[in-house]
Tab-separated table of C-alpha atoms and ligand atoms in Angstrom:
chain	number	residue	atom	x	y	z
A	1	MET	CA	-18.667	15.011	-4.390
A	2	SER	CA	-16.282	12.069	-5.487
A	3	LEU	CA	-13.067	11.234	-4.684
A	4	LEU	CA	-10.248	10.127	-7.136
A	5	PHE	CA	-8.191	7.609	-6.663
A	6	VAL	CA	-5.238	8.296	-8.280
A	7	THR	CA	-3.882	4.259	-9.468
A	8	THR	CA	-2.850	2.530	-12.609
A	9	ASN	CA	-4.552	-0.378	-11.107
A	10	ALA	CA	-7.977	-0.754	-11.251
A	11	GLY	CA	-8.127	-3.513	-8.402
A	12	LYS	CA	-6.839	-0.927	-5.432
A	13	VAL	CA	-10.315	1.371	-6.845
A	14	ARG	CA	-12.445	-1.262	-6.167
A	15	GLU	CA	-10.757	-2.197	-2.356
A	16	ALA	CA	-11.489	1.424	-1.569
A	17	ARG	CA	-14.986	1.205	-3.252
A	18	ASP	CA	-15.507	-1.140	-0.429
A	19	TYR	CA	-14.265	1.072	2.332
A	20	LEU	CA	-15.204	4.439	1.537
A	21	ASP	CA	-18.842	5.453	1.727
A	22	ALA	CA	-17.842	8.371	-1.210
A	23	ALA	CA	-18.008	7.706	-5.464
A	24	VAL	CA	-14.414	6.778	-5.890
A	25	GLU	CA	-13.526	7.067	-9.600
A	26	GLN	CA	-9.954	6.050	-10.466
A	27	PHE	CA	-7.613	8.734	-11.589
A	28	ASP	CA	-5.203	6.800	-14.296
A	29	TYR	CA	-2.545	9.091	-13.550
A	30	ASP	CA	1.515	8.629	-12.803
A	31	TYR	CA	2.359	11.066	-10.661
A	32	ALA	CA	6.037	11.808	-9.899
A	33	GLU	CA	7.413	9.792	-6.531
A	34	ILE	CA	9.573	11.576	-4.578
A	35	GLN	CA	12.672	9.699	-3.165
A	36	SER	CA	12.243	9.828	0.313
A	37	ASP	CA	12.546	6.421	3.089
A	38	ASP	CA	9.071	8.084	4.126
A	39	LEU	CA	5.934	6.024	2.433
A	40	ALA	CA	4.060	9.450	4.146
A	41	ALA	CA	6.674	12.260	2.323
A	42	ILE	CA	5.532	10.816	-1.038
A	43	ALA	CA	2.490	9.933	-1.071
A	44	ALA	CA	1.456	13.093	0.304
A	45	ARG	CA	3.800	14.986	-2.559
A	46	GLY	CA	2.078	12.345	-4.679
A	47	ALA	CA	-1.734	13.209	-3.586
A	48	HIS	CA	-1.035	17.249	-4.304
A	49	GLU	CA	0.655	17.185	-7.711
A	50	ALA	CA	-2.194	14.442	-8.646
A	51	HIS	CA	-5.031	17.271	-7.435
A	52	GLU	CA	-3.353	19.853	-9.249
A	53	ALA	CA	-2.902	17.731	-12.243
A	54	ALA	CA	-6.873	17.117	-12.237
A	55	GLY	CA	-7.754	20.378	-12.597
A	56	GLY	CA	-8.178	21.413	-8.930
A	57	GLY	CA	-11.775	20.060	-7.942
A	58	ASP	CA	-12.064	17.178	-6.796
A	59	PRO	CA	-10.321	15.434	-3.848
A	60	VAL	CA	-7.925	12.840	-5.065
A	61	ILE	CA	-6.285	10.024	-2.711
A	62	VAL	CA	-2.978	8.174	-3.563
A	63	ASP	CA	-2.009	5.330	-2.406
A	64	ASP	CA	1.942	4.588	-1.397
A	65	SER	CA	3.233	1.003	0.543
A	66	GLY	CA	6.076	-0.968	0.936
A	67	LEU	CA	7.344	-4.501	2.554
A	68	PHE	CA	9.652	-3.637	5.966
A	69	VAL	CA	12.050	-6.740	6.904
A	70	GLY	CA	12.844	-6.226	10.377
A	71	GLY	CA	16.272	-8.137	10.061
A	72	LEU	CA	16.675	-6.464	6.638
A	73	GLY	CA	16.545	-2.547	8.832
A	74	GLY	CA	13.348	-2.110	6.860
A	75	PHE	CA	14.517	-3.214	3.279
A	76	PRO	CA	12.736	-3.043	0.773
A	77	GLY	CA	10.518	-0.034	2.666
A	78	PRO	CA	9.772	2.301	0.053
A	79	TYR	CA	11.385	0.661	-2.522
A	80	SER	CA	9.799	-2.380	-2.724
A	81	SER	CA	8.496	-1.899	-6.197
A	82	TYR	CA	12.173	-1.507	-7.186
A	83	VAL	CA	12.942	-4.520	-5.341
A	84	GLU	CA	10.359	-7.101	-6.981
A	85	ASP	CA	10.664	-6.099	-10.138
A	86	THR	CA	15.009	-5.994	-10.052
A	87	LEU	CA	15.600	-8.886	-7.482
A	88	GLY	CA	12.010	-11.055	-7.757
A	89	ILE	CA	10.302	-11.788	-4.463
A	90	GLU	CA	11.983	-15.400	-4.266
A	91	ARG	CA	15.695	-13.830	-3.818
A	92	VAL	CA	14.336	-11.466	-1.243
A	93	TRP	CA	13.585	-14.946	0.673
A	94	GLU	CA	16.501	-16.490	-0.264
A	95	LEU	CA	17.790	-13.105	1.558
A	96	VAL	CA	15.875	-13.986	4.386
A	97	ARG	CA	15.847	-17.219	5.251
A	98	SER	CA	19.401	-17.093	6.714
A	99	LEU	CA	18.354	-14.245	9.622
A	100	ASP	CA	17.224	-15.136	12.775
A	101	ASP	CA	14.395	-12.703	12.445
A	102	ARG	CA	12.154	-12.816	9.967
A	103	ALA	CA	9.565	-10.515	10.712
A	104	ALA	CA	8.145	-8.211	8.617
A	105	ALA	CA	5.378	-5.733	7.943
A	106	PHE	CA	3.155	-4.413	5.123
A	107	ARG	CA	2.570	-0.930	5.635
A	108	SER	CA	0.826	1.237	3.606
A	109	VAL	CA	0.254	4.996	3.311
A	110	VAL	CA	-2.754	6.853	1.928
A	111	ALA	CA	-3.146	10.237	1.535
A	112	TYR	CA	-5.868	12.838	0.964
A	113	ALA	CA	-5.301	16.243	-0.805
A	114	ASP	CA	-8.507	18.658	-1.629
A	115	GLY	CA	-6.456	21.915	-2.526
A	116	GLU	CA	-6.834	23.040	0.573
A	117	THR	CA	-5.718	19.645	3.103
A	118	VAL	CA	-3.074	17.428	2.666
A	119	GLU	CA	-3.507	14.266	5.060
A	120	THR	CA	-1.804	11.072	5.451
A	121	PHE	CA	-3.264	7.501	7.210
A	122	THR	CA	-1.757	4.554	7.759
A	123	GLY	CA	-1.755	1.276	8.052
A	124	GLU	CA	0.038	-1.843	9.247
A	125	VAL	CA	-0.467	-5.489	8.803
A	126	SER	CA	2.716	-7.912	10.394
A	127	GLY	CA	3.674	-11.288	9.899
A	128	ARG	CA	6.717	-13.050	8.876
A	129	ILE	CA	8.620	-13.883	5.337
A	130	VAL	CA	8.467	-17.016	4.282
A	131	ALA	CA	9.143	-19.649	1.203
A	132	PRO	CA	6.562	-18.774	-1.381
A	133	ARG	CA	3.415	-20.296	-0.941
A	134	GLY	CA	-0.017	-19.426	-2.421
A	135	ALA	CA	-1.745	-18.194	-5.953
A	136	GLY	CA	-3.394	-16.011	-5.051
A	137	GLY	CA	-3.017	-11.976	-4.576
A	138	PHE	CA	0.058	-10.007	-6.012
A	139	GLY	CA	3.468	-8.908	-5.260
A	140	PHE	CA	5.115	-10.319	-2.323
A	141	ASP	CA	1.839	-12.099	-1.440
A	142	PRO	CA	3.255	-15.638	-1.990
A	143	ILE	CA	5.940	-14.924	0.990
A	144	PHE	CA	4.555	-12.833	3.769
A	145	GLU	CA	2.755	-14.996	6.656
A	146	HIS	CA	0.224	-13.592	8.743
A	147	GLU	CA	-1.317	-15.532	11.203
A	148	GLY	CA	-0.405	-19.043	9.596
A	149	GLU	CA	-1.413	-18.429	5.909
A	150	THR	CA	0.824	-15.895	3.060
A	151	PHE	CA	-2.020	-13.717	1.792
A	152	ALA	CA	-1.422	-15.848	-1.544
A	153	GLU	CA	-2.965	-18.581	0.135
A	154	MET	CA	-5.702	-16.370	1.879
A	155	GLY	CA	-8.924	-14.962	0.209
A	156	THR	CA	-9.470	-11.395	-1.333
A	157	GLU	CA	-11.722	-10.781	1.188
A	158	ALA	CA	-9.693	-12.471	4.085
A	159	LYS	CA	-6.807	-10.543	2.958
A	160	ASN	CA	-8.706	-7.114	2.634
A	161	ALA	CA	-9.833	-7.680	6.401
A	162	VAL	CA	-6.564	-7.874	7.976
A	163	SER	CA	-4.410	-5.500	4.836
A	164	HIS	CA	-2.253	-2.702	5.521
A	165	ARG	CA	-4.109	-0.858	2.621
A	166	GLY	CA	-6.988	-1.929	3.871
A	167	ARG	CA	-6.617	-0.133	7.674
A	168	ALA	CA	-5.304	2.739	5.736
A	169	LEU	CA	-8.468	2.877	3.998
A	170	ALA	CA	-10.801	2.472	7.018
A	171	SER	CA	-9.303	5.606	8.838
A	172	LEU	CA	-9.816	7.440	5.957
A	173	ALA	CA	-12.995	6.496	5.988
A	174	GLU	CA	-13.467	7.243	9.667
A	175	TRP	CA	-11.955	10.699	9.352
A	176	LEU	CA	-13.814	11.565	6.120
A	177	ALA	CA	-17.547	10.665	8.348
A	178	GLU	CA	-16.379	13.019	10.966
A	179	ARG	CA	-15.574	16.040	8.756
A	180	GLU	CA	-19.027	15.488	7.074
B	1	IMP	P1	2.362	0.008	-4.359
B	1	IMP	O1	2.939	1.450	-3.852
B	1	IMP	O2	1.061	-0.359	-3.942
B	1	IMP	O3	2.704	-0.051	-5.762
B	1	IMP	O4	3.565	-0.750	-4.104
B	1	IMP	C1	4.536	-0.993	-3.689
B	1	IMP	C2	5.361	-2.264	-3.430
B	1	IMP	O5	4.833	-3.288	-2.716
B	1	IMP	C3	4.901	-3.118	-4.883
B	1	IMP	O6	6.260	-3.811	-5.208
B	1	IMP	C4	3.802	-3.814	-4.411
B	1	IMP	O7	3.555	-5.253	-5.052
B	1	IMP	C5	4.173	-4.141	-3.193
B	1	IMP	N1	2.774	-3.977	-2.300
B	1	IMP	C6	2.125	-3.544	-2.441
B	1	IMP	N2	0.676	-3.845	-1.731
B	1	IMP	C7	1.154	-5.163	-1.748
B	1	IMP	C8	-0.042	-6.399	-1.318
B	1	IMP	O8	-0.808	-5.869	-0.449
B	1	IMP	N3	1.218	-7.572	-1.264
B	1	IMP	C9	1.764	-7.851	-1.854
B	1	IMP	N4	2.686	-6.707	-1.964
B	1	IMP	C10	2.383	-5.748	-2.020
């Protein structure tokens, strides 16, 4: 059995291979994201749709992530990708810098679908929003500081060890192992 990771991002597939014993293949398919405040609902619906689009064979996983800023009521959350494209991370920092509370979290939901079951696994990492630092990573990494370093200052391995996506994949791996 292999797992099809539904994503247009090959980097996510490499990351998943580090966590999962099963063979992980990329299924380059852009599922329709439903509009919801709930990452789990978005990921579960996407996994169900993608499993059908893949022909209903091997199980699929999808991942949906977002940055949740406490002092902004959780914004941008499920709209993170849109906000990154429209405002950009510098302007997110400008919005947050005037707040007393700059605490934030990255959250990721990995949804698994095999035609019978849809299961979701959540991972979270907390930190705070800071002025951009660091050249690595992607997305909001330069403005997200965790234990003194921004994600863009950490190496990929150090980031993966604590990241929201890593934690969600680790609980999927545990669940898959229990089912065997
Ligand atoms: P997606 O659901 O993984 O496509 O991510 C949604 C948004 O969150 C995009 O704007 C990503 O750039 C951002 N994002 C997701 N994971 C990370 C991360 O690990 N670091 C920085 N930004 C991230």
